[in-house]
Structures are given as structure tokens and as C-alpha cells.
Amino acid sequence: ELAGRYPSDEYTLTEACTQLEAQIDADAPMPTADRLVLERQGRTIVLNAPFGHTANETLGRILSALLGQRAGSSVGLETDPYRIELEVPNSIATSDVLAVLEETDPDHVEAIVELGLKRSDALAFRLAQVSAKFGALKRWQNQGSGRISNDRLLAALEDTPMYEEAIREVFHEDLDIERASSVLERVQSGDLELVTHRGRTPVGLGGRSSGGKELLAPENADASVINTVKERIQDDRVILLCTHCTEWKVKTKVKRVPDQPECPECGSTRIASLNPWADEVVQAVRSQDKDDEQREMTERAFRAAGLVQSHGKQAVIAMAARGVGPHNAAQIINKLREDEAEFYRDILSKEREYARTQAFWD
């Protein structure tokens, strides 16, 4: 019945319904168009909000800007069409998040977001694109040497037509000020219910954004930052799929993956480690009549499986990072290093590179 009402296949809709059933079984509040669910575990806060990627990106930037200002330190942000995930300092209470949603003037949304954009990776990426079109980036690079940092680029081109055009593009293509303002108005009027939940929920854990978390860690990450990266990745979920028999598939946390994953059905160690939302890749691998896109997905899954077969859990950890596919994971794994901290530092470096460029997997 659902497959007839929505543009999707039965398998995908069944997976979605399974997640909703798990939410009900967990006795957790269900997020809807009329109810926001704010959940928290440790430093991770998730606002389940089904308002689309651009509206959620806008709301997320408001939350990260105002909470960061309150804490005096940076706040990690990740969004998708259904949820906003924040990684906050320990000093931020759940009540602080509620206060931002319940007290921020909807008329001030644009100004708050623009202020927060001024030193952001998103604006630097757009500015690099715009300035390249004008030829300014090439001329400036020729005057110096090496890579131009985001901070230098933003500072050098501030108060120029290119800067204004980059701001305009971010607002037009990446954000939805009007809808985000409407969400705040509805929360504050009581038209949109806002409930809290202690701990993570199945729906809140159900996805990650394609854009990747905007990471604001320093270039030379210290031990506390590296430990945070390690803990986050260990708690992330992955899909393990046997590419030999293609029958066995499981979704699990990285920390629960054995040192050498093995299919319990056929005994193969060619296990692909996939992102937790990559059900279409599973379908592609299992498909007998693949189109071009499915063939590409299958090839990538087989490359991932080859890495896991050769390097075990280490490959699973590397590919669980934001924006790290089989190619980048192989670069990380093959690099000689003295300790585990260097391994995670290299992962963080790849994540930062991905967050700066908003590039797709290798």
C-alpha cells in the first residue's frame, strides 16, 4: 500500500517502517510534522525535525551559533532532512537548547545565521568557487605560495562583491530562512510541540547527513580532540554486508565489530562496511540486473570488502569516518605511524578536508 503512495520500493519502505516500529517499541516519542523530539546522550544532542535539509541546516546553524556563544567554545553540527545533531561542550544543558528554540526571535534568524557564517567552512567553500569564476583566486595564489587557508581567504575577500555573492549563494542554495523562522514561530506559539527524551532513540540514530559534520577542531588536534573522534566513530553504526553470498547483512556499532569480520552464513571475510543509511547499496549488490549506478555502487562495496578482508576492523573504523571511502581509507591505513592516536589524527585530517570541500566520497 505504501509503495503505491510514495515513490519508493517495498524493501526501502519496509526498512523505514522497521525503524518506526523500533521507536514505538522503545516507548520513545515519535517526531512528526507537529512534534519535535529533542534527545540527548552525553555531549550528543539530536533534534528530530522533519523539515528538510535546508531548513534543518538553518536551524542547526542558529543552535550551534547561540550555544557556542553561551559556552564560549565551538559546537559540532551535522544535519539531514530529518534531524539536527549537535556535539556540545559539557557545560551546555538540555535546557539551554530549549531556551534557544523557545526564546530566539524569528525575525533575527537571518542576522544570526549570517554572523555565524563569517568564519565557516561552508562560506569559504562558496567563496572559493565564486572567486575562481572571477579569476581572483588564481591571481592571489600566484602572488604567494602554497595552499590558501579558509581564514586567509575569508579575511582577504571580505567586503568585496565576491564575498557578497558567496553569502547570497549560501542563503539561496544551502539555507531556508523563511521556513526556519516559521518553525521557531510555531514552537513559541505552541502550535509545534517540543518534547525531550533522555538517551538516543531508533529514529534519532537512523541517519547521518551527506554533508558531514562541520568540524572546528584545531589543525594540530590535541589528545582530548583525538579521543572525542575515537569515541564518536566507535559509537557510529555501520552496515556489514557479505559480498560473497550477499545474504548476510547486519547493522551494528563500530565498537561491536570483531577484529576480523566474517560471514556467519558462508564463512567469507569479504565483508563490505557501509554507511548506516546505504540500503540502496545493499540492493545494488544483490540485484541481478544492475543499471550503471548500481554497478558503480557494487564496485565500491567490493573495494570496501577488499579492505576489510585485508585489514579487518581497522578498515571498518576508517570507512566509518565522515567522507572517507575505500580510496581514502586505504591511504589512512597504509600510512606508517607510531601509535593509535596518529591513526585517528589522520582520520580527523580527512574529515576536515571533506568538511571544507563538501566533496562526495573519493
Tab-separated table of C-alpha atoms in Angstrom:
chain	number	residue	atom	x	y	z
A	1	GLU	CA	0.000	0.000	0.000
A	2	LEU	CA	2.765	2.471	0.937
A	3	ALA	CA	4.707	1.630	-2.232
A	4	GLY	CA	1.683	2.777	-4.210
A	5	ARG	CA	1.517	6.099	-2.365
A	6	TYR	CA	5.206	7.008	-2.242
A	7	PRO	CA	7.935	6.902	-4.931
A	8	SER	CA	9.922	4.080	-3.351
A	9	ASP	CA	10.240	0.299	-3.403
A	10	GLU	CA	8.852	-2.189	-0.916
A	11	TYR	CA	12.261	-3.043	0.580
A	12	THR	CA	13.147	0.574	1.419
A	13	LEU	CA	9.699	1.279	2.879
A	14	THR	CA	9.899	-1.888	4.985
A	15	GLU	CA	13.256	-0.739	6.391
A	16	ALA	CA	11.746	2.675	7.226
A	17	CYS	CA	8.746	1.100	8.949
A	18	THR	CA	11.060	-1.152	10.956
A	19	GLN	CA	12.739	1.955	12.355
A	20	LEU	CA	9.378	3.472	13.300
A	21	GLU	CA	8.300	0.218	14.936
A	22	ALA	CA	11.523	0.233	16.960
A	23	GLN	CA	10.714	3.780	18.104
A	24	ILE	CA	7.310	2.614	19.335
A	25	ASP	CA	8.777	-0.491	20.993
A	26	ALA	CA	11.292	1.728	22.817
A	27	ASP	CA	8.384	3.796	24.159
A	28	ALA	CA	10.081	6.884	22.715
A	29	PRO	CA	8.138	9.913	21.453
A	30	MET	CA	7.586	9.898	17.691
A	31	PRO	CA	8.743	13.004	15.787
A	32	THR	CA	6.154	14.318	13.323
A	33	ALA	CA	5.391	17.485	11.380
A	34	ASP	CA	3.667	18.699	14.564
A	35	ARG	CA	6.137	17.410	17.162
A	36	LEU	CA	9.870	17.978	17.610
A	37	VAL	CA	11.752	15.414	19.696
A	38	LEU	CA	14.936	16.567	21.419
A	39	GLU	CA	17.087	13.666	22.605
A	40	ARG	CA	20.402	13.664	24.417
A	41	GLN	CA	23.115	11.259	25.422
A	42	GLY	CA	26.320	12.681	26.843
A	43	ARG	CA	27.576	15.510	24.655
A	44	THR	CA	25.421	14.472	21.685
A	45	ILE	CA	22.105	16.263	21.208
A	46	VAL	CA	19.720	15.396	18.367
A	47	LEU	CA	16.690	17.456	17.394
A	48	ASN	CA	14.410	15.236	15.320
A	49	ALA	CA	12.814	17.712	12.917
A	50	PRO	CA	11.327	16.528	9.576
A	51	PHE	CA	11.545	19.879	7.809
A	52	GLY	CA	14.052	19.152	5.044
A	53	HIS	CA	17.781	19.677	4.714
A	54	THR	CA	17.892	23.435	4.072
A	55	ALA	CA	15.525	24.320	6.925
A	56	ASN	CA	17.359	21.973	9.292
A	57	GLU	CA	20.730	23.366	8.196
A	58	THR	CA	19.440	26.844	9.069
A	59	LEU	CA	18.061	25.774	12.451
A	60	GLY	CA	21.281	23.894	13.156
A	61	ARG	CA	23.393	26.975	12.476
A	62	ILE	CA	21.218	29.035	14.816
A	63	LEU	CA	21.611	26.443	17.566
A	64	SER	CA	25.358	25.999	17.072
A	65	ALA	CA	25.981	29.760	16.932
A	66	LEU	CA	23.980	30.646	20.046
A	67	LEU	CA	25.041	27.604	22.086
A	68	GLY	CA	28.661	28.155	21.106
A	69	GLN	CA	28.386	31.783	22.188
A	70	ARG	CA	26.902	30.689	25.510
A	71	ALA	CA	29.619	28.080	26.141
A	72	GLY	CA	32.490	30.119	24.769
A	73	SER	CA	33.625	27.233	22.555
A	74	SER	CA	32.749	25.558	19.265
A	75	VAL	CA	29.760	23.270	18.683
A	76	GLY	CA	29.826	20.449	16.127
A	77	LEU	CA	26.929	20.422	13.671
A	78	GLU	CA	25.536	17.755	11.363
A	79	THR	CA	22.174	17.846	9.590
A	80	ASP	CA	19.978	15.801	7.302
A	81	PRO	CA	16.332	16.254	6.203
A	82	TYR	CA	15.009	14.672	9.412
A	83	ARG	CA	17.387	15.538	12.231
A	84	ILE	CA	19.894	18.050	13.556
A	85	GLU	CA	22.822	16.606	15.508
A	86	LEU	CA	24.975	18.746	17.771
A	87	GLU	CA	28.130	17.876	19.656
A	88	VAL	CA	28.198	20.319	22.549
A	89	PRO	CA	30.566	21.111	25.441
A	90	ASN	CA	29.679	19.541	28.786
A	91	SER	CA	28.682	22.969	30.087
A	92	ILE	CA	25.648	23.073	27.749
A	93	ALA	CA	22.481	21.773	29.399
A	94	THR	CA	19.414	20.472	27.576
A	95	SER	CA	17.541	23.471	28.961
A	96	ASP	CA	19.959	25.737	27.061
A	97	VAL	CA	18.887	24.139	23.781
A	98	LEU	CA	15.224	24.504	24.697
A	99	ALA	CA	15.827	28.158	25.541
A	100	VAL	CA	17.278	28.856	22.081
A	101	LEU	CA	14.242	27.305	20.396
A	102	GLU	CA	11.713	28.934	22.694
A	103	GLU	CA	13.249	32.395	23.033
A	104	THR	CA	15.090	33.267	19.797
A	105	ASP	CA	13.251	35.986	17.866
A	106	PRO	CA	12.243	34.518	14.468
A	107	ASP	CA	12.906	37.927	12.891
A	108	HIS	CA	16.577	37.654	13.925
A	109	VAL	CA	17.242	34.312	12.200
A	110	GLU	CA	18.906	35.768	9.108
A	111	ALA	CA	21.206	38.049	11.105
A	112	ILE	CA	22.244	35.243	13.488
A	113	VAL	CA	22.981	32.844	10.644
A	114	GLU	CA	24.940	35.432	8.665
A	115	LEU	CA	27.047	36.253	11.719
A	116	GLY	CA	27.801	32.563	12.220
A	117	LEU	CA	28.711	32.112	8.560
A	118	LYS	CA	31.533	34.648	8.595
A	119	ARG	CA	34.211	32.131	9.584
A	120	SER	CA	32.516	28.953	8.388
A	121	ASP	CA	33.783	26.251	6.048
A	122	ALA	CA	30.527	26.484	4.079
A	123	LEU	CA	31.112	30.144	3.217
A	124	ALA	CA	34.801	29.567	2.465
A	125	PHE	CA	33.863	26.811	0.025
A	126	ARG	CA	31.338	29.043	-1.776
A	127	LEU	CA	33.752	31.968	-1.760
A	128	ALA	CA	36.466	29.849	-3.352
A	129	GLN	CA	34.038	28.856	-6.105
A	130	VAL	CA	32.861	32.423	-6.741
A	131	SER	CA	36.353	33.941	-6.677
A	132	ALA	CA	37.593	31.234	-9.048
A	133	LYS	CA	34.876	32.241	-11.532
A	134	PHE	CA	36.149	35.821	-11.388
A	135	GLY	CA	39.775	34.686	-11.690
A	136	ALA	CA	40.631	36.370	-8.387
A	137	LEU	CA	41.652	33.178	-6.614
A	138	LYS	CA	44.225	32.276	-9.258
A	139	ARG	CA	45.701	35.795	-9.285
A	140	TRP	CA	46.005	35.809	-5.492
A	141	GLN	CA	47.581	32.332	-5.416
A	142	ASN	CA	50.179	33.460	-7.952
A	143	GLN	CA	51.267	36.204	-5.560
A	144	GLY	CA	52.096	33.768	-2.777
A	145	SER	CA	52.908	30.124	-2.325
A	146	GLY	CA	51.125	27.015	-1.174
A	147	ARG	CA	47.545	26.447	-0.108
A	148	ILE	CA	45.327	29.342	0.948
A	149	SER	CA	43.659	28.688	4.292
A	150	ASN	CA	39.964	29.321	4.784
A	151	ASP	CA	40.672	32.103	7.288
A	152	ARG	CA	43.031	33.911	4.904
A	153	LEU	CA	40.579	33.590	2.021
A	154	LEU	CA	37.655	34.926	4.052
A	155	ALA	CA	39.686	37.799	5.510
A	156	ALA	CA	41.177	38.816	2.157
A	157	LEU	CA	37.878	38.911	0.251
A	158	GLU	CA	35.585	40.315	2.939
A	159	ASP	CA	33.680	43.442	1.846
A	160	THR	CA	34.066	42.566	-1.840
A	161	PRO	CA	31.343	41.803	-4.429
A	162	MET	CA	32.591	38.202	-4.483
A	163	TYR	CA	32.047	37.880	-0.728
A	164	GLU	CA	28.506	39.240	-1.045
A	165	GLU	CA	27.798	36.840	-3.915
A	166	ALA	CA	29.076	33.891	-1.860
A	167	ILE	CA	26.811	34.899	1.039
A	168	ARG	CA	23.884	35.179	-1.380
A	169	GLU	CA	24.566	31.698	-2.792
A	170	VAL	CA	24.761	30.116	0.658
A	171	PHE	CA	21.451	31.690	1.667
A	172	HIS	CA	19.798	30.814	-1.643
A	173	GLU	CA	21.065	27.248	-2.131
A	174	ASP	CA	22.001	25.882	1.308
A	175	LEU	CA	19.571	27.547	3.725
A	176	ASP	CA	15.854	28.267	4.186
A	177	ILE	CA	15.484	31.305	6.433
A	178	GLU	CA	11.727	31.579	5.952
A	179	ARG	CA	10.936	28.007	6.952
A	180	ALA	CA	13.360	28.010	9.883
A	181	SER	CA	11.751	31.213	11.168
A	182	SER	CA	8.345	29.574	10.798
A	183	VAL	CA	9.497	26.591	12.888
A	184	LEU	CA	10.580	28.919	15.710
A	185	GLU	CA	7.273	30.803	15.490
A	186	ARG	CA	5.330	27.541	15.744
A	187	VAL	CA	7.384	26.345	18.727
A	188	GLN	CA	6.894	29.629	20.544
A	189	SER	CA	3.157	29.778	19.811
A	190	GLY	CA	2.610	26.205	20.973
A	191	ASP	CA	1.483	25.082	17.517
A	192	LEU	CA	4.571	22.848	17.258
A	193	GLU	CA	5.082	20.535	20.251
A	194	LEU	CA	8.609	20.247	21.646
A	195	VAL	CA	9.349	17.199	23.806
A	196	THR	CA	12.584	15.877	25.314
A	197	HIS	CA	13.886	12.339	25.682
A	198	ARG	CA	16.830	11.102	27.738
A	199	GLY	CA	19.108	8.865	25.683
A	200	ARG	CA	19.154	8.053	21.966
A	201	THR	CA	16.142	6.774	20.030
A	202	PRO	CA	15.945	4.496	16.954
A	203	VAL	CA	14.742	7.370	14.761
A	204	GLY	CA	17.416	9.718	16.090
A	205	LEU	CA	20.079	7.116	15.321
A	206	GLY	CA	18.600	6.377	11.921
A	207	GLY	CA	20.710	8.545	9.679
A	208	ARG	CA	23.631	10.804	9.072
A	209	SER	CA	23.877	13.735	6.683
A	210	SER	CA	25.535	13.537	3.339
A	211	GLY	CA	27.314	16.766	4.062
A	212	GLY	CA	29.320	15.618	7.063
A	213	LYS	CA	29.791	17.331	10.382
A	214	GLU	CA	31.359	20.762	10.201
A	215	LEU	CA	34.443	20.201	12.319
A	216	LEU	CA	36.003	23.154	14.096
A	217	ALA	CA	38.877	21.338	15.790
A	218	PRO	CA	42.366	22.891	15.567
A	219	GLU	CA	44.750	21.687	12.867
A	220	ASN	CA	47.110	20.082	15.393
A	221	ALA	CA	44.473	18.228	17.355
A	222	ASP	CA	45.306	17.555	20.990
A	223	ALA	CA	44.643	14.358	22.931
A	224	SER	CA	41.137	15.374	24.032
A	225	VAL	CA	40.055	16.072	20.441
A	226	ILE	CA	41.531	12.782	19.212
A	227	ASN	CA	39.750	10.912	21.999
A	228	THR	CA	36.460	12.584	21.039
A	229	VAL	CA	36.918	11.493	17.416
A	230	LYS	CA	37.664	7.936	18.533
A	231	GLU	CA	34.631	7.765	20.829
A	232	ARG	CA	32.332	9.173	18.140
A	233	ILE	CA	33.469	6.709	15.488
A	234	GLN	CA	33.293	3.754	17.897
A	235	ASP	CA	29.667	4.697	18.661
A	236	ASP	CA	28.738	5.174	14.996
A	237	ARG	CA	26.739	2.472	13.248
A	238	VAL	CA	27.716	0.675	10.055
A	239	ILE	CA	26.106	-1.897	7.796
A	240	LEU	CA	28.188	-5.043	7.310
A	241	LEU	CA	27.319	-6.952	4.122
A	242	CYS	CA	28.844	-10.188	2.868
A	243	THR	CA	29.753	-9.597	-0.784
A	244	HIS	CA	30.366	-13.316	-1.351
A	245	CYS	CA	26.952	-14.821	-0.598
A	246	THR	CA	25.213	-11.383	-0.343
A	247	GLU	CA	22.734	-12.938	2.103
A	248	TRP	CA	24.210	-11.792	5.417
A	249	LYS	CA	23.681	-8.185	6.426
A	250	VAL	CA	23.755	-6.608	9.872
A	251	LYS	CA	23.684	-3.066	11.243
A	252	THR	CA	25.896	-2.618	14.307
A	253	LYS	CA	28.075	-0.139	16.177
A	254	VAL	CA	31.729	0.045	15.159
A	255	LYS	CA	32.865	-0.891	18.673
A	256	ARG	CA	30.986	-4.209	18.360
A	257	VAL	CA	32.693	-5.223	15.119
A	258	PRO	CA	35.173	-8.115	15.643
A	259	ASP	CA	38.834	-7.695	14.704
A	260	GLN	CA	38.245	-9.753	11.541
A	261	PRO	CA	34.587	-9.710	10.442
A	262	GLU	CA	33.374	-12.991	8.960
A	263	CYS	CA	30.072	-14.012	7.387
A	264	PRO	CA	28.226	-16.491	9.654
A	265	GLU	CA	26.399	-17.872	6.597
A	266	CYS	CA	29.275	-18.735	4.246
A	267	GLY	CA	32.441	-18.030	6.248
A	268	SER	CA	33.770	-15.397	3.835
A	269	THR	CA	35.816	-12.462	5.119
A	270	ARG	CA	34.902	-10.275	2.126
A	271	ILE	CA	32.643	-8.074	4.234
A	272	ALA	CA	31.753	-4.600	2.949
A	273	SER	CA	31.467	-1.895	5.600
A	274	LEU	CA	28.807	0.613	4.521
A	275	ASN	CA	27.213	3.747	5.910
A	276	PRO	CA	24.137	3.030	8.057
A	277	TRP	CA	21.763	4.581	5.513
A	278	ALA	CA	23.231	2.732	2.489
A	279	ASP	CA	20.348	0.317	1.922
A	280	GLU	CA	20.396	1.218	-1.780
A	281	VAL	CA	23.964	-0.139	-1.939
A	282	VAL	CA	22.777	-3.420	-0.410
A	283	GLN	CA	20.042	-3.566	-3.048
A	284	ALA	CA	22.590	-2.844	-5.782
A	285	VAL	CA	24.922	-5.647	-4.663
A	286	ARG	CA	22.022	-8.096	-4.530
A	287	SER	CA	20.477	-7.009	-7.837
A	288	GLN	CA	20.750	-9.448	-10.736
A	289	ASP	CA	20.053	-6.809	-13.402
A	290	LYS	CA	22.127	-3.761	-12.443
A	291	ASP	CA	21.933	-0.338	-14.048
A	292	ASP	CA	25.046	1.851	-14.366
A	293	GLU	CA	24.574	3.471	-10.952
A	294	GLN	CA	24.096	0.109	-9.257
A	295	ARG	CA	27.244	-1.236	-10.929
A	296	GLU	CA	29.230	1.709	-9.511
A	297	MET	CA	27.754	1.107	-6.044
A	298	THR	CA	28.632	-2.579	-6.272
A	299	GLU	CA	32.216	-1.850	-7.330
A	300	ARG	CA	32.639	0.495	-4.360
A	301	ALA	CA	31.170	-2.103	-1.999
A	302	PHE	CA	33.630	-4.696	-3.339
A	303	ARG	CA	36.543	-2.288	-2.803
A	304	ALA	CA	35.347	-1.762	0.767
A	305	ALA	CA	35.087	-5.527	1.256
A	306	GLY	CA	38.636	-5.990	-0.024
A	307	LEU	CA	39.924	-3.511	2.543
A	308	VAL	CA	38.062	-5.230	5.380
A	309	GLN	CA	39.366	-8.618	4.257
A	310	SER	CA	42.950	-7.300	4.286
A	311	HIS	CA	42.854	-5.010	7.321
A	312	GLY	CA	39.883	-6.127	9.422
A	313	LYS	CA	38.317	-3.758	11.921
A	314	GLN	CA	40.871	-1.034	11.192
A	315	ALA	CA	39.290	-0.648	7.738
A	316	VAL	CA	35.800	-0.518	9.263
A	317	ILE	CA	36.910	2.291	11.592
A	318	ALA	CA	38.480	4.312	8.783
A	319	MET	CA	35.458	3.985	6.480
A	320	ALA	CA	33.072	4.921	9.307
A	321	ALA	CA	34.589	8.419	9.309
A	322	ARG	CA	32.782	11.304	7.572
A	323	GLY	CA	33.542	11.449	3.867
A	324	VAL	CA	36.062	8.586	3.904
A	325	GLY	CA	35.504	5.974	1.213
A	326	PRO	CA	37.667	2.972	0.280
A	327	HIS	CA	40.344	5.048	-1.501
A	328	ASN	CA	40.919	7.496	1.376
A	329	ALA	CA	40.629	4.682	3.926
A	330	ALA	CA	43.428	2.802	2.154
A	331	GLN	CA	45.616	5.918	2.318
A	332	ILE	CA	44.987	6.222	6.059
A	333	ILE	CA	45.622	2.535	6.757
A	334	ASN	CA	48.791	2.265	4.679
A	335	LYS	CA	50.492	5.231	6.327
A	336	LEU	CA	53.250	4.243	8.756
A	337	ARG	CA	52.619	5.593	12.257
A	338	GLU	CA	53.821	5.145	15.808
A	339	ASP	CA	50.566	4.849	17.754
A	340	GLU	CA	46.773	4.691	17.612
A	341	ALA	CA	46.446	8.436	18.210
A	342	GLU	CA	48.209	9.088	14.897
A	343	PHE	CA	45.691	6.801	13.159
A	344	TYR	CA	42.758	8.836	14.474
A	345	ARG	CA	44.605	12.096	13.791
A	346	ASP	CA	44.888	11.058	10.136
A	347	ILE	CA	41.179	10.220	10.109
A	348	LEU	CA	40.369	13.659	11.524
A	349	SER	CA	42.522	15.257	8.842
A	350	LYS	CA	40.497	13.519	6.112
A	351	GLU	CA	37.240	14.525	7.810
A	352	ARG	CA	38.338	18.152	7.951
A	353	GLU	CA	39.270	18.049	4.276
A	354	TYR	CA	35.838	16.610	3.457
A	355	ALA	CA	34.031	19.201	5.588
A	356	ARG	CA	35.926	22.046	3.884
A	357	THR	CA	35.106	20.939	0.343
A	358	GLN	CA	31.729	19.234	0.916
A	359	ALA	CA	33.035	16.683	-1.573
A	360	PHE	CA	31.489	13.296	-2.151
A	361	TRP	CA	33.327	10.078	-1.286
A	362	ASP	CA	36.607	9.575	-3.089
